[in-house]
Short mmCIF file of C-alpha atoms in Angstrom, two decimals:
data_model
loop_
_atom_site.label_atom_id
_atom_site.label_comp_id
_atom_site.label_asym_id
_atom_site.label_seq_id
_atom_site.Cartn_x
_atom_site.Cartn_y
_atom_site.Cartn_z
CA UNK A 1173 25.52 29.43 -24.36
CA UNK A 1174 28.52 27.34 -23.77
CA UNK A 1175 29.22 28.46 -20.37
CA UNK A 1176 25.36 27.90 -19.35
CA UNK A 1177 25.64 24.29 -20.61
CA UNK A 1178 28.92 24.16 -18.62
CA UNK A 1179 27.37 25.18 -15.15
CA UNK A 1180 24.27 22.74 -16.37
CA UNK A 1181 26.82 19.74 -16.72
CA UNK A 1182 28.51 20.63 -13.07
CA UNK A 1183 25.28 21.29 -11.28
CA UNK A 1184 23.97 17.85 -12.62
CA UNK A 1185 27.45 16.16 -12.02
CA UNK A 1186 27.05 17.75 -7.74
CA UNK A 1187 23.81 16.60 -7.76
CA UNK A 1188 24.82 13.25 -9.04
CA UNK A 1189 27.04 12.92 -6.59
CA UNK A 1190 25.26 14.02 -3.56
CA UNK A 1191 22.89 11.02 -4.70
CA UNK A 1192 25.98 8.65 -4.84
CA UNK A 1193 27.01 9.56 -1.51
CA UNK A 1194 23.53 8.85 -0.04
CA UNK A 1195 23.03 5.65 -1.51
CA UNK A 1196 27.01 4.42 -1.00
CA UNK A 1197 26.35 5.51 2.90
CA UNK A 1198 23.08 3.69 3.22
CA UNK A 1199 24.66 0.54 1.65
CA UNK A 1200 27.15 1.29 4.41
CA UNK A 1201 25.16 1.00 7.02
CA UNK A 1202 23.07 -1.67 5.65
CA UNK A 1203 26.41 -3.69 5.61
CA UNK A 1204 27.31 -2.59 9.03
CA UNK A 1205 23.63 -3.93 10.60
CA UNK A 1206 24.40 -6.74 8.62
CA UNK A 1207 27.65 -7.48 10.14
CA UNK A 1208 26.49 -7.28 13.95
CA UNK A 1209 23.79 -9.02 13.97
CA UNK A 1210 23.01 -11.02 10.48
CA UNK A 1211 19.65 -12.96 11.53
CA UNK A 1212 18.64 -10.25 13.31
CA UNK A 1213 18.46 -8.19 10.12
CA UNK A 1214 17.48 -10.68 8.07
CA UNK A 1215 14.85 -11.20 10.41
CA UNK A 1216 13.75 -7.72 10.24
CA UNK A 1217 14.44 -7.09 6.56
CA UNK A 1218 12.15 -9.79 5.58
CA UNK A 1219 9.38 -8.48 8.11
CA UNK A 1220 9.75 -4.80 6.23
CA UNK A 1221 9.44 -7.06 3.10
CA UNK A 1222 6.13 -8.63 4.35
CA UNK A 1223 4.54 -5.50 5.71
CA UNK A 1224 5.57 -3.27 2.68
CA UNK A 1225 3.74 -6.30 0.62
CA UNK A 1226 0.68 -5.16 3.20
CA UNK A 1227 1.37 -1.55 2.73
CA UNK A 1228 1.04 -2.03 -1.51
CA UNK A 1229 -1.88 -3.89 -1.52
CA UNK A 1230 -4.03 -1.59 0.47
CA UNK A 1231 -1.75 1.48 -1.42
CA UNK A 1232 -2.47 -0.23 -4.67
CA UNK A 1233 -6.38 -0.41 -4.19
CA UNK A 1234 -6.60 3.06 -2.90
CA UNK A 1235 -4.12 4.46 -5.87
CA UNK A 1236 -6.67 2.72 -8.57
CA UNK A 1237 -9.44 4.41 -7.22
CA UNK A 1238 -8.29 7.77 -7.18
CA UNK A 1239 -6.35 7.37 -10.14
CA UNK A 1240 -9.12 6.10 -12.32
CA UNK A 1241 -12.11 7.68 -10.61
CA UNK A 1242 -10.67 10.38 -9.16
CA UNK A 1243 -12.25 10.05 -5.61
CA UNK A 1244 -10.34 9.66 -1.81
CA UNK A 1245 -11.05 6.99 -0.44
CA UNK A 1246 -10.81 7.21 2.84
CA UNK A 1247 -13.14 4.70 3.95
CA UNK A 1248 -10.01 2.36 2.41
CA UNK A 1249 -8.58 1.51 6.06
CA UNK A 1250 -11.93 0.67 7.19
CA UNK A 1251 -12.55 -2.18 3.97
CA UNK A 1252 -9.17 -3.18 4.86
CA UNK A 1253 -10.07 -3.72 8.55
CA UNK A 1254 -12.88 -5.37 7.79
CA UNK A 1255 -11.09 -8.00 5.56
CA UNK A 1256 -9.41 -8.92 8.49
CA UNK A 1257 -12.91 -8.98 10.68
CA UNK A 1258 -14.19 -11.18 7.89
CA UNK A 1259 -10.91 -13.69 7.99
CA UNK A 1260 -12.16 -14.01 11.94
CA UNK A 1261 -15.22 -14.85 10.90
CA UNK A 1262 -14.80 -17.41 8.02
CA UNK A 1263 -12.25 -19.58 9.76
CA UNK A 1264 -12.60 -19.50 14.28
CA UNK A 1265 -15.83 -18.78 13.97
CA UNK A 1266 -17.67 -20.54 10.81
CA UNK A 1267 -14.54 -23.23 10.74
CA UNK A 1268 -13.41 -22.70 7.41
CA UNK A 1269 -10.07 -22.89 5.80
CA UNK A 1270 -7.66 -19.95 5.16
CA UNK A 1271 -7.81 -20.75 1.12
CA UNK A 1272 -11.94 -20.05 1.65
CA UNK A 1273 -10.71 -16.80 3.49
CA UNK A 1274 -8.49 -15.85 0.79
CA UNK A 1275 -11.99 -16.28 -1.86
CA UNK A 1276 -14.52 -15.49 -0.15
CA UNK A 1277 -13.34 -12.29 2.10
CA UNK A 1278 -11.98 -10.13 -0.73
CA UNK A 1279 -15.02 -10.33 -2.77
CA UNK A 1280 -16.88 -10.12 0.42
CA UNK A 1281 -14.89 -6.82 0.64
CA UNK A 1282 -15.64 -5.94 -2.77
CA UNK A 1283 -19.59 -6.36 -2.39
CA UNK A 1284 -19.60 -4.13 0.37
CA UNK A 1285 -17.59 -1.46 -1.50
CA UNK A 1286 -19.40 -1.61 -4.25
CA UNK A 1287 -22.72 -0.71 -1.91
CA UNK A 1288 -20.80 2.15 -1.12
CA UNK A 1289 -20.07 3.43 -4.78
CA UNK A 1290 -23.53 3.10 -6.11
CA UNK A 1291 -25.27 4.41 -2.94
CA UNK A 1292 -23.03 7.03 -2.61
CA UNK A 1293 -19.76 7.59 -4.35
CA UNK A 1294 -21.21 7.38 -7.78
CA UNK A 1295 -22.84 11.58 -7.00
CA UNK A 1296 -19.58 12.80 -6.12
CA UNK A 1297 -17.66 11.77 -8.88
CA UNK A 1298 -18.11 15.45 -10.78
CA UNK A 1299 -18.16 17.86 -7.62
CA UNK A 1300 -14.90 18.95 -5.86
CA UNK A 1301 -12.64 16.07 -4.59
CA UNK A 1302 -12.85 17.24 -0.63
CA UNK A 1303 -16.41 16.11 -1.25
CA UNK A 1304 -15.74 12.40 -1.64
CA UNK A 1305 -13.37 12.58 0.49
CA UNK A 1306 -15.71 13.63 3.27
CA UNK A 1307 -18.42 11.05 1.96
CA UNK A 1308 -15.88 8.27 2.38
CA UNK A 1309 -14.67 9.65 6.14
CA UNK A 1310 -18.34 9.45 6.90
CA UNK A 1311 -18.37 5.54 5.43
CA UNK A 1312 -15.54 4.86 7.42
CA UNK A 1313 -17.61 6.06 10.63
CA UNK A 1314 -20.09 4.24 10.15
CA UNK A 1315 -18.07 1.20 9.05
CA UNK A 1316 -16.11 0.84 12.08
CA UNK A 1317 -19.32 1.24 14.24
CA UNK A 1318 -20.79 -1.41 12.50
CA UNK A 1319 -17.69 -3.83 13.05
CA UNK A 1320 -17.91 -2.72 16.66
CA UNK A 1321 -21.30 -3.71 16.99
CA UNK A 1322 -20.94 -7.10 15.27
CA UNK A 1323 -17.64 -8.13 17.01
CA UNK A 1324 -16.80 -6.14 19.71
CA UNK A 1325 -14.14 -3.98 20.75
CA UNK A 1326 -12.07 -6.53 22.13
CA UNK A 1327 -9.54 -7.72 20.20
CA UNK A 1328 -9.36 -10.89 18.44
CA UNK A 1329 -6.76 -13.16 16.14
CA UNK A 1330 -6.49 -16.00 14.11
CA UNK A 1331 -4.45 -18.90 14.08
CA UNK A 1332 -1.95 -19.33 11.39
CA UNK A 1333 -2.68 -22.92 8.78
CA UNK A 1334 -0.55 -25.40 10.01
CA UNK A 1335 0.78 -25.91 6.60
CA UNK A 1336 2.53 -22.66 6.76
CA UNK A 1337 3.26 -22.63 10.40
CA UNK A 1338 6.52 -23.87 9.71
CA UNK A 1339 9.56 -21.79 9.40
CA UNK A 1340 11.85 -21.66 6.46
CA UNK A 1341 15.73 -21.89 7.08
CA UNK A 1342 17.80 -18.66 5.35
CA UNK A 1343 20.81 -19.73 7.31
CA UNK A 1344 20.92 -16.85 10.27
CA UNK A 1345 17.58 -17.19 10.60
CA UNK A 1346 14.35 -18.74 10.66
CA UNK A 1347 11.19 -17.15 8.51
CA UNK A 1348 7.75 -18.34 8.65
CA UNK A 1349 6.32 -19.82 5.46
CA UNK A 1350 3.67 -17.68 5.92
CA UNK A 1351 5.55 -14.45 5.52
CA UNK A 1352 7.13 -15.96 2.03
CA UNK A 1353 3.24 -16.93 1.08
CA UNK A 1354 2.47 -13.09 1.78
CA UNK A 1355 5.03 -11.42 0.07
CA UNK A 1356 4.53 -13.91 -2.99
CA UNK A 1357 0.27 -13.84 -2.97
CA UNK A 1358 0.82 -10.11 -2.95
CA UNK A 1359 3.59 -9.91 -5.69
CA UNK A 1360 1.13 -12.25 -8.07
CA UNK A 1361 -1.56 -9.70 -7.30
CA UNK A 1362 0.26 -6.61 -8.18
CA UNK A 1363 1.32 -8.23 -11.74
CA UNK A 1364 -2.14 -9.09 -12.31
CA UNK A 1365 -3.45 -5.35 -11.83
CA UNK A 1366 -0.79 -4.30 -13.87
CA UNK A 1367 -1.18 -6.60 -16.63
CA UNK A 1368 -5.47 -5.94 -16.41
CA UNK A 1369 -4.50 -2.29 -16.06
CA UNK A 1370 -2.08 -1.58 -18.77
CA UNK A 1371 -1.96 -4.73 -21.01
CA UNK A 1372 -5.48 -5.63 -22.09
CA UNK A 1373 -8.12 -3.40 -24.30
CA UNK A 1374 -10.40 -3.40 -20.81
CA UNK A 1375 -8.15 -1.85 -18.99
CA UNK A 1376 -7.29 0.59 -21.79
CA UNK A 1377 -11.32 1.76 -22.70
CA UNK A 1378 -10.79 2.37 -18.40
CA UNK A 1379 -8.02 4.59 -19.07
CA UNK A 1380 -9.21 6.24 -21.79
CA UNK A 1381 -12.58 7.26 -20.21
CA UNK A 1382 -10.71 8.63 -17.12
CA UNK A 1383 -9.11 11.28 -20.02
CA UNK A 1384 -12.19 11.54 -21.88
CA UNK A 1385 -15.56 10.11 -20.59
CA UNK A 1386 -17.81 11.57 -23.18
CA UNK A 1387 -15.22 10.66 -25.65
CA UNK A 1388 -15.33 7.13 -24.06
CA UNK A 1389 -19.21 7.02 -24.53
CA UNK A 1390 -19.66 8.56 -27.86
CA UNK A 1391 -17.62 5.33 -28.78
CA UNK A 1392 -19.78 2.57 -27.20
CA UNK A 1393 -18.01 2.44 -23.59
CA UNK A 1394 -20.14 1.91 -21.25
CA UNK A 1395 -18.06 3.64 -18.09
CA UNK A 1396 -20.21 3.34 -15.20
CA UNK A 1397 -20.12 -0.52 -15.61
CA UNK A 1398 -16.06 -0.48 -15.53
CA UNK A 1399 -15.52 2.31 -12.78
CA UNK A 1400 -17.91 -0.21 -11.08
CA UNK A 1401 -15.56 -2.63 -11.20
CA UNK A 1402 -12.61 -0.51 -10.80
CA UNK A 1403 -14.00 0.49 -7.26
CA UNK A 1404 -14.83 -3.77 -6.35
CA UNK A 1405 -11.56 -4.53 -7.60
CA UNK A 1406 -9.56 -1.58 -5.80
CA UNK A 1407 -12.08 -2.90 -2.51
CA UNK A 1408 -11.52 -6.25 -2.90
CA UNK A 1409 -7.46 -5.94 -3.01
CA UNK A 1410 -8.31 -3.91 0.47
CA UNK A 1411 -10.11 -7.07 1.58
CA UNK A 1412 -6.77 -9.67 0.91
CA UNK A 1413 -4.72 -7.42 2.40
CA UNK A 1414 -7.05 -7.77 5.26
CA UNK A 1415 -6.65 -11.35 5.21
CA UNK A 1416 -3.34 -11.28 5.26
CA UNK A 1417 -2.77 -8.83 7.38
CA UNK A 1418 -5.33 -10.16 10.13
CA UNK A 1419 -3.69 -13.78 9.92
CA UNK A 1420 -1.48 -14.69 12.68
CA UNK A 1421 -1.54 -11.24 14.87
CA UNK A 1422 -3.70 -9.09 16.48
CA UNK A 1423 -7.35 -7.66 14.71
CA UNK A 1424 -8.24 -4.32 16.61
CA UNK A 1425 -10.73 -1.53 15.47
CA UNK A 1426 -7.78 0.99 15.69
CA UNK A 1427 -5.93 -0.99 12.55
CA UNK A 1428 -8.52 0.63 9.59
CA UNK A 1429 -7.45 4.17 10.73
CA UNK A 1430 -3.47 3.54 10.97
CA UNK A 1431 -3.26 1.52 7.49
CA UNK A 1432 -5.35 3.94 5.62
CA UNK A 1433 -2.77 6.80 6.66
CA UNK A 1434 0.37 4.68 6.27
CA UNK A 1435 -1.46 3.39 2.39
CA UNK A 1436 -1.93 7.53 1.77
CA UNK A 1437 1.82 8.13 2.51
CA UNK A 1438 2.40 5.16 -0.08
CA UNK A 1439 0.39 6.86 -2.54
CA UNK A 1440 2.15 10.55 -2.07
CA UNK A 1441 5.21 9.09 -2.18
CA UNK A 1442 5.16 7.06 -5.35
CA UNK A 1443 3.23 9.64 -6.96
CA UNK A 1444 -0.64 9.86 -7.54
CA UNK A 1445 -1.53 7.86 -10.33
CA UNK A 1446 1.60 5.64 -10.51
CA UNK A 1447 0.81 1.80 -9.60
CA UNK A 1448 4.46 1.29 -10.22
CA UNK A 1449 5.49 4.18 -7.60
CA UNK A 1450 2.94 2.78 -5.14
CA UNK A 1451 4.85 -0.64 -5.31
CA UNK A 1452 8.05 0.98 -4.56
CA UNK A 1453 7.18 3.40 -1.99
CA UNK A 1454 5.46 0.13 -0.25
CA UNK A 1455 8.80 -1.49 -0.43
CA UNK A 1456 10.93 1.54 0.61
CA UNK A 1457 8.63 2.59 3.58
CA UNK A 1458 8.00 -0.91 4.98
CA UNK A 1459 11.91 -1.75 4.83
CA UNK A 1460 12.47 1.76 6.71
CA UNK A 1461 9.83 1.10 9.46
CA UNK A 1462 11.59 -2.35 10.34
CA UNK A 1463 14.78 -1.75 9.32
CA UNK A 1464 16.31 1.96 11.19
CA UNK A 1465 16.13 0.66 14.32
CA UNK A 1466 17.96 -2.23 13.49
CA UNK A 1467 20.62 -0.09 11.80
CA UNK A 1468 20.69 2.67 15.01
CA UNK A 1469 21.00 -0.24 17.18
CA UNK A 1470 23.90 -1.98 15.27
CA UNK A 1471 25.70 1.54 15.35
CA UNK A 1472 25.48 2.26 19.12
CA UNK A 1473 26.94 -1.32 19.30
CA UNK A 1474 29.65 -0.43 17.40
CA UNK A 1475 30.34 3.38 18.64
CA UNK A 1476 29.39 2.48 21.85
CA UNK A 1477 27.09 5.91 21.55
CA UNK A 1478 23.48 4.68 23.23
CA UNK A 1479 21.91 7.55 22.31
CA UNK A 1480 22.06 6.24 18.47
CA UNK A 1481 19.85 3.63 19.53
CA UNK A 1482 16.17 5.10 18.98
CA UNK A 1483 13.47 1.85 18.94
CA UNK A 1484 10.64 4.25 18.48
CA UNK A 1485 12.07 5.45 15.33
CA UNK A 1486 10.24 3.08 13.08
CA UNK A 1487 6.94 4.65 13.49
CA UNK A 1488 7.99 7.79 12.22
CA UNK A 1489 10.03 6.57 9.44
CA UNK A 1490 7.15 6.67 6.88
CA UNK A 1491 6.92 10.48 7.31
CA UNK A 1492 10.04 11.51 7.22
CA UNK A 1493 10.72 9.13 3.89
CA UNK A 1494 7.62 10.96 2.61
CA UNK A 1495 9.00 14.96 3.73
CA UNK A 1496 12.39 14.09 2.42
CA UNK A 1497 10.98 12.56 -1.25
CA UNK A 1498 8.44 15.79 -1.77
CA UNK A 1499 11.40 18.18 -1.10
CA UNK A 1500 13.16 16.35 -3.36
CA UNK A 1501 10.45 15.82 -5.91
CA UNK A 1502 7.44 17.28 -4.91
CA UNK A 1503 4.98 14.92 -7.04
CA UNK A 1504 6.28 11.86 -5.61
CA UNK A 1505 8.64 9.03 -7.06
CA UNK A 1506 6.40 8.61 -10.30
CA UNK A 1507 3.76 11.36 -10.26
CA UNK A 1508 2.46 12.28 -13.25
CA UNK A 1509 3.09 15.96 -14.07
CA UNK A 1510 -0.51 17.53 -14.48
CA UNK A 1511 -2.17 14.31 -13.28
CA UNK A 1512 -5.65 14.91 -11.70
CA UNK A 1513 -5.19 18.85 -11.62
#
């Protein structure tokens, strides 16, 4: 008995230290970036920043939904693509300003998703899960050919409000106030799920029916009202990140598709269920995409190796953070063990 807790207490001490290694050589070569080229990766550490902020609210909407209700969601990219189609219209085409965008898109958004859960979604909610999720691929379809229809397939942008045009001085660099308005809209928006989600007696009767809906019902909950609501407000978060997403760069029909993959890698890797993990892993993946090449670059500089410096690798970043987390722990950052089995 002794010697098993022994070898227990050494494995756990290697292990320990395999993780200290990893994370004292990343801070290494955080540092080193750092060192070469300081606004540079600022720059680029603040742009992982703002499109991890992206990456959680479209991860965060799609993680309530299929935590709560249980359904995939693909159609997710598509309500996010259309916030941004929305943001297009409301202010270069109608003339409104962004803080109408930022009301009236995301329940726009919402409305249209929850079309989509009492036309559709609500008869899947019992049969097998790769039914949904073939309902919502079909939504998506048909979503994006209605956003083709209505504006094209050229692609279109919007002008950033003048009043946070301006650039904010960290010193090596120069941010754009809008960035900082992203990351801190978003950040107030996460809190507020959580504190809906976990802190209030709603959000708890929502929870509860998830575990037991007949339970729920026996009780005096009325469920299909609040997993009505769960699926507008899961939609509607789609719908700001849409808005601020679509804001100040380019609004394509390709950028549903992409976002909705990148938002299910969030999911997997914070673990299904977790709105915590899904924050993380939205942190973690958007600092990788924007912030390897910097760091391969700022080692060929110093090695004077070019073949360290790999632009491209950003794109594939997300992947291998999610292959390298499910060997490690194969239900993701903060799955739940048994969760939705």
């Amino acid at each position: 008995m002794n010697h098993s807790r022994s070898a227990l207490t050494v494995g756990d001490y290697r292990l320990s230290g395999v993780w200290l290694a990893f994370w004292g050589l990343l801070v290494a070569l955080l540092g080193v970036a750092f060192a070469v080229r300081p606004g540079l990766f600022v720059d680029q550490a603040v742009g992982g920043l703002v499109y991890g902020m992206i990456l959680v609210l479209v991860a965060l909407g799609l993680s309530i939904i299929l935590g709560l209700l249980g359904v995939v969601n693909f159609a997710h990219g598509a309500l996010f693509m259309l916030g941004a189609y929305l943001t297009f219209q409301v202010m270069s085409v109608w003339g409104l300003p962004f803080v109408a965008a930022l009301v009236l898109v995301p329940i726009a958004v919402g409305v249209v998703g929850l079309l989509m859960e009492r036309l559709v979604l609500q008869h899947v909610y019992e049969e097998n899960p790769l039914v949904g999720f073939l309902a919502t691929f079909g939504l998506a379809l048909m979503l994006e050919d209605v956003i083709r229809a209505v504006w094209g397939g050229t692609p279109l942008s919007v002008q950033i409000p003048t009043v946070l045009s301006s650039g904010v001085d960290l010193a090596v660099t120069t941010v754009a106030r809008f960035r900082l308005f992203t990351v801190l809209l978003a950040a107030l928006t996460v809190l507020a799920v959580y504190l809906l989600i976990d802190r209030t007696d709603f959000g708890l009767s929502i929870r509860a029916g998830v575990l037991d809906r007949e339970m729920a019902a026996f009780l005096g909950v009325n469920m299909p009202i609040r997993f009505v609501f769960v699926f507008f407000l899961g939609t509607a978060i789609a719908g700001l990140g849409g808005v601020l997403r679509g804001t100040g760069v380019i609004i394509d029909v390709g950028m549903g598709q992409s976002m909705v993959i990148l938002a299910f890698v969030v999911v997997v890797v914070g673990g299904v269920g977790s709105l915590f993990g899904s924050v993380v892993a939205g942190f973690l993946i958007g600092e990788a995409i924007y912030l390897t090449p910097t760091v391969l670059r700022s080692l060929s500089i110093v090695t004077g190796v070019g073949a360290i410096d790999v632009p491209a690798i950003g794109g594939l970043m997300p992947y291998l953070v999610m292959i390298f987390v499910l060997l490690v722990r194969p239900r993701g950052l903060f799955g739940q063990e048994g969760f939705l089995e």
